mmCIF file of C-alpha atoms in Angstrom:
data_model
loop_
_atom_site.group_PDB
_atom_site.id
_atom_site.type_symbol
_atom_site.label_atom_id
_atom_site.label_comp_id
_atom_site.label_asym_id
_atom_site.label_seq_id
_atom_site.Cartn_x
_atom_site.Cartn_y
_atom_site.Cartn_z
ATOM 1 C CA MET G 1 -50.546 45.114 125.498
ATOM 2 C CA ILE G 2 -47.890 42.686 126.756
ATOM 3 C CA PRO G 3 -44.595 44.115 128.069
ATOM 4 C CA ILE G 4 -41.743 42.267 126.388
ATOM 5 C CA ALA G 5 -38.714 44.556 126.587
ATOM 6 C CA GLU G 6 -37.185 43.285 129.851
ATOM 7 C CA PRO G 7 -37.036 39.535 129.064
ATOM 8 C CA LEU G 8 -36.157 40.310 125.452
ATOM 9 C CA LEU G 9 -33.156 42.461 126.388
ATOM 10 C CA ALA G 10 -31.980 39.896 128.942
ATOM 11 C CA TRP G 11 -32.120 37.174 126.292
ATOM 12 C CA TYR G 12 -30.301 39.372 123.790
ATOM 13 C CA THR G 13 -27.457 40.036 126.209
ATOM 14 C CA ARG G 14 -26.767 36.287 126.388
ATOM 15 C CA HIS G 15 -27.745 35.045 122.940
ATOM 16 C CA GLY G 16 -27.842 37.980 120.483
ATOM 17 C CA ARG G 17 -25.783 38.219 117.313
ATOM 18 C CA HIS G 18 -23.359 40.782 118.706
ATOM 19 C CA ASP G 19 -20.654 39.857 116.201
ATOM 20 C CA LEU G 20 -22.512 41.077 113.107
ATOM 21 C CA PRO G 21 -20.225 43.589 111.343
ATOM 22 C CA TRP G 22 -22.761 46.423 111.278
ATOM 23 C CA ARG G 23 -23.205 46.097 115.056
ATOM 24 C CA GLN G 24 -19.625 47.212 115.643
ATOM 25 C CA THR G 25 -20.375 50.836 114.805
ATOM 26 C CA ARG G 26 -22.702 53.757 115.513
ATOM 27 C CA ASP G 27 -21.744 55.535 112.277
ATOM 28 C CA PRO G 28 -24.974 56.269 110.357
ATOM 29 C CA TYR G 29 -23.521 55.408 106.919
ATOM 30 C CA PRO G 30 -22.628 51.733 107.531
ATOM 31 C CA LEU G 31 -25.737 51.316 109.688
ATOM 32 C CA TRP G 32 -27.933 52.660 106.894
ATOM 33 C CA LEU G 33 -26.129 50.544 104.289
ATOM 34 C CA ALA G 34 -26.738 47.391 106.325
ATOM 35 C CA GLU G 35 -30.433 48.203 106.710
ATOM 36 C CA ILE G 36 -30.794 48.708 102.946
ATOM 37 C CA MET G 37 -28.952 45.486 102.104
ATOM 38 C CA LEU G 38 -30.937 43.480 104.668
ATOM 39 C CA GLN G 39 -34.277 44.393 103.101
ATOM 40 C CA GLN G 40 -35.673 41.098 101.759
ATOM 41 C CA THR G 41 -32.260 39.419 102.067
ATOM 42 C CA ARG G 42 -30.790 36.990 104.610
ATOM 43 C CA VAL G 43 -27.995 38.059 106.948
ATOM 44 C CA GLU G 44 -25.509 35.446 105.740
ATOM 45 C CA SER G 45 -26.021 36.530 102.139
ATOM 46 C CA VAL G 46 -25.459 40.182 103.017
ATOM 47 C CA LYS G 47 -22.204 39.870 105.000
ATOM 48 C CA PRO G 48 -19.687 39.571 102.118
ATOM 49 C CA TYR G 49 -21.455 42.232 100.038
ATOM 50 C CA TYR G 50 -21.552 44.628 102.994
ATOM 51 C CA THR G 51 -17.836 44.224 103.692
ATOM 52 C CA ARG G 52 -16.814 44.594 100.046
ATOM 53 C CA PHE G 53 -19.104 47.582 99.482
ATOM 54 C CA LEU G 54 -17.757 49.443 102.510
ATOM 55 C CA GLN G 55 -14.163 48.753 101.550
ATOM 56 C CA THR G 56 -14.753 50.260 98.106
ATOM 57 C CA LEU G 57 -17.233 53.033 98.936
ATOM 58 C CA PRO G 58 -16.666 53.812 102.634
ATOM 59 C CA ALA G 59 -18.658 57.036 102.989
ATOM 60 C CA TRP G 60 -21.575 59.052 101.647
ATOM 61 C CA ARG G 61 -19.353 61.139 99.371
ATOM 62 C CA ALA G 62 -17.726 58.094 97.739
ATOM 63 C CA LEU G 63 -21.063 56.421 97.037
ATOM 64 C CA ALA G 64 -22.651 59.637 95.756
ATOM 65 C CA ALA G 65 -19.814 60.207 93.258
ATOM 66 C CA ALA G 66 -19.245 56.604 92.132
ATOM 67 C CA PRO G 67 -20.120 55.505 88.576
ATOM 68 C CA GLN G 68 -23.407 53.640 88.572
ATOM 69 C CA ASP G 69 -21.728 50.652 86.925
ATOM 70 C CA GLN G 70 -19.384 50.371 89.904
ATOM 71 C CA VAL G 71 -22.257 50.495 92.393
ATOM 72 C CA LEU G 72 -24.207 47.836 90.520
ATOM 73 C CA ALA G 73 -21.119 45.649 90.128
ATOM 74 C CA LEU G 74 -20.613 45.711 93.893
ATOM 75 C CA TRP G 75 -24.295 44.835 94.348
ATOM 76 C CA SER G 76 -24.377 42.198 91.586
ATOM 77 C CA GLY G 77 -25.791 38.924 92.895
ATOM 78 C CA LEU G 78 -27.523 40.465 95.905
ATOM 79 C CA GLY G 79 -30.744 41.052 93.951
ATOM 80 C CA TYR G 80 -33.465 43.693 94.205
ATOM 81 C CA TYR G 81 -31.294 46.152 92.286
ATOM 82 C CA THR G 82 -33.654 49.055 92.834
ATOM 83 C CA ARG G 83 -32.120 49.140 96.324
ATOM 84 C CA ALA G 84 -28.675 49.826 94.851
ATOM 85 C CA ARG G 85 -29.903 52.609 92.586
ATOM 86 C CA ASN G 86 -31.898 54.151 95.438
ATOM 87 C CA ALA G 87 -28.895 53.834 97.749
ATOM 88 C CA GLN G 88 -26.781 55.935 95.433
ATOM 89 C CA ARG G 89 -29.564 58.475 94.993
ATOM 90 C CA ALA G 90 -29.958 58.634 98.779
ATOM 91 C CA ALA G 91 -26.220 59.286 99.186
ATOM 92 C CA GLN G 92 -26.469 62.089 96.651
ATOM 93 C CA VAL G 93 -29.386 63.641 98.564
ATOM 94 C CA VAL G 94 -27.468 63.347 101.840
ATOM 95 C CA MET G 95 -24.537 65.196 100.276
ATOM 96 C CA ALA G 96 -26.653 67.832 98.535
ATOM 97 C CA SER G 97 -29.347 68.501 101.134
ATOM 98 C CA PHE G 98 -28.022 67.354 104.516
ATOM 99 C CA ALA G 99 -24.360 68.405 104.418
ATOM 100 C CA GLY G 100 -23.119 64.814 104.253
ATOM 101 C CA HIS G 101 -24.946 63.653 107.395
ATOM 102 C CA PHE G 102 -27.861 61.230 107.747
ATOM 103 C CA PRO G 103 -30.938 63.312 108.697
ATOM 104 C CA ASP G 104 -31.565 63.378 112.452
ATOM 105 C CA THR G 105 -35.377 63.275 112.371
ATOM 106 C CA LEU G 106 -37.759 60.591 111.179
ATOM 107 C CA GLU G 107 -39.630 63.073 109.009
ATOM 108 C CA LYS G 108 -36.484 64.034 107.100
ATOM 109 C CA ALA G 109 -34.968 60.554 106.984
ATOM 110 C CA VAL G 110 -37.964 58.996 105.216
ATOM 111 C CA THR G 111 -37.553 61.499 102.369
ATOM 112 C CA LEU G 112 -34.390 59.667 101.270
ATOM 113 C CA PRO G 113 -34.900 57.312 98.301
ATOM 114 C CA GLY G 114 -35.398 53.725 99.466
ATOM 115 C CA VAL G 115 -35.722 54.658 103.145
ATOM 116 C CA GLY G 116 -39.017 53.741 104.779
ATOM 117 C CA ARG G 117 -40.186 54.320 108.323
ATOM 118 C CA SER G 118 -38.647 51.169 109.819
ATOM 119 C CA THR G 119 -35.293 51.624 108.077
ATOM 120 C CA ALA G 120 -35.101 55.258 109.159
ATOM 121 C CA ALA G 121 -36.048 54.371 112.726
ATOM 122 C CA ALA G 122 -33.391 51.657 112.958
ATOM 123 C CA VAL G 123 -30.660 54.084 111.905
ATOM 124 C CA LEU G 124 -31.879 56.898 114.155
ATOM 125 C CA ALA G 125 -32.064 54.581 117.172
ATOM 126 C CA SER G 126 -28.596 53.106 116.676
ATOM 127 C CA ALA G 127 -26.706 56.133 115.341
ATOM 128 C CA TYR G 128 -28.315 58.914 117.370
ATOM 129 C CA GLY G 129 -29.703 57.073 120.409
ATOM 130 C CA GLN G 130 -33.281 58.071 119.673
ATOM 131 C CA ARG G 131 -36.299 56.140 120.959
ATOM 132 C CA GLN G 132 -37.561 54.959 117.593
ATOM 133 C CA ALA G 133 -39.622 51.822 116.997
ATOM 134 C CA ILE G 134 -38.982 49.476 114.068
ATOM 135 C CA LEU G 135 -41.364 47.120 112.312
ATOM 136 C CA ASP G 136 -39.337 44.919 109.982
ATOM 137 C CA ALA G 137 -40.485 41.379 109.138
ATOM 138 C CA ASN G 138 -38.883 39.856 112.243
ATOM 139 C CA ALA G 139 -40.251 42.431 114.676
ATOM 140 C CA ARG G 140 -43.684 42.254 113.075
ATOM 141 C CA ARG G 141 -43.810 38.456 113.487
ATOM 142 C CA VAL G 142 -42.828 38.650 117.173
ATOM 143 C CA LEU G 143 -45.553 41.216 117.872
ATOM 144 C CA ILE G 144 -48.196 39.286 115.928
ATOM 145 C CA ARG G 145 -47.511 36.056 117.800
ATOM 146 C CA SER G 146 -47.007 37.534 121.250
ATOM 147 C CA HIS G 147 -50.345 39.363 120.941
ATOM 148 C CA ALA G 148 -52.131 36.653 118.870
ATOM 149 C CA ILE G 149 -53.092 39.039 116.101
ATOM 150 C CA ASP G 150 -54.936 36.962 113.514
ATOM 151 C CA ALA G 151 -55.727 39.747 111.041
ATOM 152 C CA ASP G 152 -54.091 40.122 107.645
ATOM 153 C CA PRO G 153 -50.642 41.618 108.395
ATOM 154 C CA LYS G 154 -50.731 43.577 105.140
ATOM 155 C CA ALA G 155 -54.057 45.265 105.872
ATOM 156 C CA THR G 156 -53.808 48.970 106.622
ATOM 157 C CA ALA G 157 -55.649 48.665 109.939
ATOM 158 C CA THR G 158 -53.364 45.842 111.064
ATOM 159 C CA GLN G 159 -50.281 47.814 110.086
ATOM 160 C CA GLN G 160 -51.500 50.803 112.077
ATOM 161 C CA TRP G 161 -52.152 48.646 115.141
ATOM 162 C CA LEU G 162 -48.727 47.005 114.874
ATOM 163 C CA TRP G 163 -47.007 50.397 114.685
ATOM 164 C CA THR G 164 -48.975 51.497 117.753
ATOM 165 C CA LEU G 165 -47.812 48.365 119.576
ATOM 166 C CA ALA G 166 -44.223 48.751 118.429
ATOM 167 C CA SER G 167 -44.078 52.381 119.514
ATOM 168 C CA ALA G 168 -45.610 51.688 122.922
ATOM 169 C CA LEU G 169 -43.384 48.664 123.663
ATOM 170 C CA THR G 170 -40.064 50.160 122.570
ATOM 171 C CA PRO G 171 -38.085 51.328 125.648
ATOM 172 C CA GLU G 172 -35.630 54.187 125.918
ATOM 173 C CA ASP G 173 -32.831 51.783 124.935
ATOM 174 C CA ALA G 174 -34.300 51.450 121.469
ATOM 175 C CA HIS G 175 -30.914 50.563 119.974
ATOM 176 C CA GLY G 176 -30.577 47.373 122.032
ATOM 177 C CA TYR G 177 -34.288 46.536 121.954
ATOM 178 C CA ASN G 178 -34.545 46.846 118.171
ATOM 179 C CA GLN G 179 -31.599 44.516 117.692
ATOM 180 C CA ALA G 180 -33.053 42.114 120.263
ATOM 181 C CA ILE G 181 -36.463 41.831 118.621
ATOM 182 C CA GLN G 182 -34.836 41.399 115.201
ATOM 183 C CA ASP G 183 -32.661 38.592 116.534
ATOM 184 C CA LEU G 184 -35.535 36.872 118.314
ATOM 185 C CA GLY G 185 -37.534 36.857 115.089
ATOM 186 C CA ALA G 186 -34.567 35.592 113.064
ATOM 187 C CA MET G 187 -33.321 32.963 115.518
ATOM 188 C CA ILE G 188 -36.282 31.797 117.646
ATOM 189 C CA CYS G 189 -39.631 33.180 116.444
ATOM 190 C CA THR G 190 -38.942 32.045 112.890
ATOM 191 C CA PRO G 191 -41.513 32.013 110.070
ATOM 192 C CA ARG G 192 -41.673 28.211 110.111
ATOM 193 C CA GLN G 193 -41.081 25.903 113.054
ATOM 194 C CA PRO G 194 -40.694 28.563 115.759
ATOM 195 C CA ARG G 195 -38.591 27.395 118.709
ATOM 196 C CA CYS G 196 -41.142 28.254 121.385
ATOM 197 C CA PRO G 197 -39.458 26.258 124.234
ATOM 198 C CA ASP G 198 -36.354 28.466 123.808
ATOM 199 C CA CYS G 199 -38.243 31.754 123.624
ATOM 200 C CA PRO G 200 -37.890 34.249 126.487
ATOM 201 C CA LEU G 201 -41.436 35.444 125.770
ATOM 202 C CA ALA G 202 -43.075 32.004 125.851
ATOM 203 C CA SER G 203 -44.679 32.544 129.268
ATOM 204 C CA ARG G 204 -46.428 35.705 128.106
ATOM 205 C CA CYS G 205 -47.022 34.881 124.411
ATOM 206 C CA LYS G 206 -50.712 34.594 123.570
ATOM 207 C CA ALA G 207 -50.172 32.554 120.400
ATOM 208 C CA HIS G 208 -48.071 30.034 122.337
ATOM 209 C CA ALA G 209 -50.702 29.801 125.075
ATOM 210 C CA GLN G 210 -53.338 29.132 122.439
ATOM 211 C CA GLY G 211 -51.177 26.606 120.585
ATOM 212 C CA ARG G 212 -51.282 28.804 117.481
ATOM 213 C CA SER G 213 -47.674 29.876 117.000
ATOM 214 C CA HIS G 214 -47.399 27.898 113.765
ATOM 215 C CA ALA G 215 -50.645 29.409 112.450
ATOM 216 C CA LEU G 216 -49.585 33.037 112.828
ATOM 217 C CA PRO G 217 -49.032 35.373 111.105
ATOM 218 C CA VAL G 218 -52.019 34.735 108.856
ATOM 219 C CA THR G 219 -50.876 34.057 105.306
ATOM 220 C CA ALA G 220 -53.016 34.868 102.319
ATOM 221 C CA HIS G 221 -53.322 32.285 99.560
ATOM 222 C CA LYS G 222 -50.810 33.054 96.852
ATOM 223 C CA PRO G 223 -51.739 32.214 93.266
ATOM 224 C CA PRO G 224 -49.095 30.471 91.156
ATOM 225 C CA LYS G 225 -46.460 32.825 89.851
ATOM 226 C CA PRO G 226 -46.962 33.767 86.207
ATOM 227 C CA GLN G 227 -44.297 32.585 83.793
ATOM 228 C CA ARG G 228 -42.349 34.655 81.312
ATOM 229 C CA HIS G 229 -40.138 33.370 78.556
ATOM 230 C CA THR G 230 -37.146 34.799 76.767
ATOM 231 C CA PHE G 231 -34.026 33.948 74.786
ATOM 232 C CA PHE G 232 -30.598 35.394 75.552
ATOM 233 C CA LEU G 233 -27.912 35.788 72.922
ATOM 234 C CA LEU G 234 -24.408 34.567 73.722
ATOM 235 C CA ALA G 235 -22.533 35.816 70.682
ATOM 236 C CA ALA G 236 -18.750 35.434 70.412
ATOM 237 C CA ASP G 237 -16.739 37.547 67.982
ATOM 238 C CA PRO G 238 -13.476 36.402 66.299
ATOM 239 C CA GLU G 239 -11.503 37.661 69.335
ATOM 240 C CA GLY G 240 -13.527 35.546 71.761
ATOM 241 C CA ARG G 241 -15.398 38.531 73.178
ATOM 242 C CA ILE G 242 -19.097 38.469 74.001
ATOM 243 C CA LEU G 243 -21.641 41.217 73.553
ATOM 244 C CA LEU G 244 -23.430 42.713 76.565
ATOM 245 C CA GLU G 245 -26.288 45.178 76.537
ATOM 246 C CA LYS G 246 -27.020 47.670 79.318
ATOM 247 C CA ARG G 247 -30.625 47.541 80.500
ATOM 248 C CA PRO G 248 -32.668 50.686 81.123
ATOM 249 C CA ASP G 249 -32.499 52.099 84.651
ATOM 250 C CA SER G 250 -36.159 51.315 85.248
ATOM 251 C CA GLY G 251 -37.696 47.868 85.240
ATOM 252 C CA ILE G 252 -36.246 44.416 85.785
ATOM 253 C CA TRP G 253 -32.456 44.357 86.278
ATOM 254 C CA GLY G 254 -32.362 48.124 85.784
ATOM 255 C CA GLY G 255 -28.915 49.467 84.920
ATOM 256 C CA LEU G 256 -27.253 46.040 84.773
ATOM 257 C CA TRP G 257 -25.326 44.578 81.851
ATOM 258 C CA CYS G 258 -27.141 41.660 80.272
ATOM 259 C CA LEU G 259 -26.918 39.342 77.298
ATOM 260 C CA PRO G 260 -29.097 40.749 74.487
ATOM 261 C CA GLN G 261 -32.637 39.402 74.388
ATOM 262 C CA ALA G 262 -34.755 38.366 71.479
ATOM 263 C CA ALA G 263 -37.175 41.273 71.615
ATOM 264 C CA PRO G 264 -36.511 43.740 74.449
ATOM 265 C CA ASP G 265 -39.613 45.764 75.170
ATOM 266 C CA GLY G 266 -38.032 48.837 76.679
ATOM 267 C CA GLY G 267 -37.899 47.890 80.326
ATOM 268 C CA GLU G 268 -39.314 44.491 81.166
ATOM 269 C CA LEU G 269 -38.102 41.043 80.209
ATOM 270 C CA SER G 270 -39.521 40.112 76.853
ATOM 271 C CA ILE G 271 -42.063 37.394 76.280
ATOM 272 C CA LEU G 272 -41.624 35.354 73.134
ATOM 273 C CA CYS G 273 -44.812 33.358 73.146
ATOM 274 C CA ASN G 274 -47.482 33.221 70.483
ATOM 275 C CA ASP G 275 -49.293 30.764 68.251
ATOM 276 C CA THR G 276 -46.508 30.503 65.681
ATOM 277 C CA LEU G 277 -43.568 30.518 68.104
ATOM 278 C CA PRO G 278 -44.338 28.365 71.171
ATOM 279 C CA PRO G 279 -42.312 29.395 74.236
ATOM 280 C CA LEU G 280 -38.676 28.254 74.173
ATOM 281 C CA GLU G 281 -39.067 25.509 71.572
ATOM 282 C CA ASP G 282 -36.049 24.720 69.400
ATOM 283 C CA THR G 283 -37.470 24.684 65.888
ATOM 284 C CA PRO G 284 -36.217 26.013 62.535
ATOM 285 C CA ALA G 285 -38.825 28.791 62.745
ATOM 286 C CA VAL G 286 -37.640 29.878 66.186
ATOM 287 C CA ARG G 287 -33.986 29.845 65.127
ATOM 288 C CA GLN G 288 -34.750 31.854 62.021
ATOM 289 C CA PHE G 289 -36.741 34.383 64.035
ATOM 290 C CA LEU G 290 -33.959 34.780 66.602
ATOM 291 C CA GLN G 291 -31.168 35.106 64.056
ATOM 292 C CA GLU G 292 -33.049 37.668 61.991
ATOM 293 C CA ALA G 293 -34.238 39.668 65.010
ATOM 294 C CA TRP G 294 -30.788 39.954 66.567
ATOM 295 C CA SER G 295 -28.980 40.546 63.275
ATOM 296 C CA ARG G 296 -31.322 43.374 62.407
ATOM 297 C CA ARG G 297 -31.428 45.029 65.836
ATOM 298 C CA LEU G 298 -27.740 44.679 66.699
ATOM 299 C CA ARG G 299 -26.415 45.149 63.146
ATOM 300 C CA LEU G 300 -24.456 41.904 63.352
ATOM 301 C CA ASP G 301 -23.692 39.189 60.830
ATOM 302 C CA LEU G 302 -24.704 36.277 63.047
ATOM 303 C CA GLN G 303 -24.603 32.532 62.668
ATOM 304 C CA LEU G 304 -26.765 30.813 65.263
ATOM 305 C CA LEU G 305 -25.067 27.615 66.436
ATOM 306 C CA ALA G 306 -27.165 26.059 69.190
ATOM 307 C CA LEU G 307 -29.839 26.628 71.807
ATOM 308 C CA ALA G 308 -28.817 25.603 75.313
ATOM 309 C CA GLU G 309 -31.125 23.713 77.657
ATOM 310 C CA GLU G 310 -33.933 25.624 79.318
ATOM 311 C CA GLN G 311 -33.177 27.300 82.657
ATOM 312 C CA GLN G 312 -35.246 29.286 85.102
ATOM 313 C CA HIS G 313 -34.883 32.156 87.530
ATOM 314 C CA VAL G 314 -37.476 33.019 90.166
ATOM 315 C CA PHE G 315 -38.401 36.637 90.845
ATOM 316 C CA THR G 316 -40.680 37.883 93.596
ATOM 317 C CA HIS G 317 -43.702 38.159 91.309
ATOM 318 C CA PHE G 318 -42.978 35.836 88.392
ATOM 319 C CA GLN G 319 -40.844 32.988 87.145
ATOM 320 C CA LEU G 320 -38.556 33.515 84.177
ATOM 321 C CA ARG G 321 -37.856 30.585 81.881
ATOM 322 C CA PHE G 322 -35.108 31.140 79.349
ATOM 323 C CA ARG G 323 -32.730 29.566 76.880
ATOM 324 C CA CYS G 324 -29.349 30.837 75.791
ATOM 325 C CA ALA G 325 -28.670 30.992 72.046
ATOM 326 C CA HIS G 326 -24.999 30.433 71.190
ATOM 327 C CA ALA G 327 -23.888 32.225 68.063
ATOM 328 C CA ARG G 328 -20.794 33.134 66.093
ATOM 329 C CA VAL G 329 -20.322 36.693 64.929
ATOM 330 C CA LEU G 330 -18.910 36.802 61.427
ATOM 331 C CA ASP G 331 -18.642 40.574 61.314
ATOM 332 C CA SER G 332 -18.869 42.521 64.584
ATOM 333 C CA ALA G 333 -20.240 45.704 63.106
ATOM 334 C CA VAL G 334 -21.617 47.061 66.367
ATOM 335 C CA ALA G 335 -19.352 49.818 67.663
ATOM 336 C CA ASP G 336 -17.726 49.696 71.099
ATOM 337 C CA SER G 337 -18.733 53.329 71.514
ATOM 338 C CA ALA G 338 -22.439 52.427 71.537
ATOM 339 C CA ALA G 339 -23.845 53.610 74.869
ATOM 340 C CA THR G 340 -25.760 50.424 75.617
ATOM 341 C CA LEU G 341 -23.732 47.783 73.762
ATOM 342 C CA ARG G 342 -20.231 46.671 74.655
ATOM 343 C CA TRP G 343 -17.867 43.796 73.867
ATOM 344 C CA TYR G 344 -16.181 42.031 76.784
ATOM 345 C CA HIS G 345 -13.876 39.109 77.267
ATOM 346 C CA PRO G 346 -15.800 36.727 79.557
ATOM 347 C CA ALA G 347 -13.496 37.265 82.565
ATOM 348 C CA ASP G 348 -13.885 41.043 82.238
ATOM 349 C CA ALA G 349 -17.641 40.719 81.857
ATOM 350 C CA LEU G 350 -17.808 39.018 85.233
ATOM 351 C CA THR G 351 -16.462 42.160 86.915
ATOM 352 C CA GLN G 352 -19.517 44.140 85.768
ATOM 353 C CA GLY G 353 -22.947 44.433 87.363
ATOM 354 C CA LEU G 354 -24.738 41.362 85.982
ATOM 355 C CA PRO G 355 -28.055 39.655 86.758
ATOM 356 C CA THR G 356 -27.569 36.360 88.578
ATOM 357 C CA PRO G 357 -28.630 34.073 85.684
ATOM 358 C CA ILE G 358 -26.341 35.933 83.264
ATOM 359 C CA ARG G 359 -23.447 35.613 85.703
ATOM 360 C CA ARG G 360 -24.193 31.881 85.921
ATOM 361 C CA ILE G 361 -24.122 31.530 82.139
ATOM 362 C CA LEU G 362 -20.781 33.333 81.883
ATOM 363 C CA ARG G 363 -19.233 31.377 84.731
ATOM 364 C CA ASN G 364 -20.072 28.193 82.862
ATOM 365 C CA LEU G 365 -17.894 29.486 80.029
ATOM 366 C CA GLY G 366 -14.929 29.242 82.379
ATOM 367 C CA GLY G 367 -14.645 33.011 82.566
ATOM 368 C CA GLY G 368 -13.782 33.251 86.245
ATOM 369 C CA ARG G 369 -15.305 34.111 89.599
#
């Protein structure tokens, strides 16, 4: 076991990202919010969302009581929307079960929706001064390289060993140490092209001594991402409004407003791909299928005008290829009171919680931000 705390903290004092907005507080709520937003998302992407979210929903009570549409609108574009839904559920649990305070033990904190061991530990260390070890992606990479661990990082045994290391190496000043190891992983010990000459741990790093920094952590071969295909309906009524459909809370884009799809399957993005309708082709048969399917399901008198060029959006586990069908609504029979269907002017639609590709489509209409 290689002691790393002393040189790491000295480096952090001089070079750490002390100006990050969530490092200006010891209040558990903004600290927790930052940890949730930073899961699987880069710091620079998070900053504007974090600031806007806190300005609108500045405390547990406000988030717990907010309409879900407002929460998702504030999160829209940040991705991984399960985090937003879990964040609101966590705030509701904090209000209902912990008297409006983030739990002060690891055992209680990990019972909150969306809060794992590392997230809970980060908040407890910074908000309550506890000696709690973290193991986020940055910290894990630093430990793997410094100790030349060449096992699969996702294996249970490897995870257990890394937690043992993290717990043993974390000093009493866990708040500063946790931020230091996160910054080292983000700024120096990066996933690709680590800056070993600038690393304060270079003299004691086993991977560096072995010339293997670029080879660790071990990465498993990833098969090509499967592809899914769908059509979105961009239907304009005589007033210039477009129809949006609210997706189920579970599944892809849960709870967000979306353009209607050709054949929603109750939770996941639909796949329109079979022998008679090849994926995303613009043929008379495809157009007829789309017009009939949407007219029947949405109770609209539709005239399909054109199919836009194919686009794509990459998810963690698959790639979505899609085309947008432009249509004119001759008789907008669908009622505004429908729980999952609503007409919006494009500029108003852009204020809602929308998936990134849908926001991109609407922006191209000249609707606004």
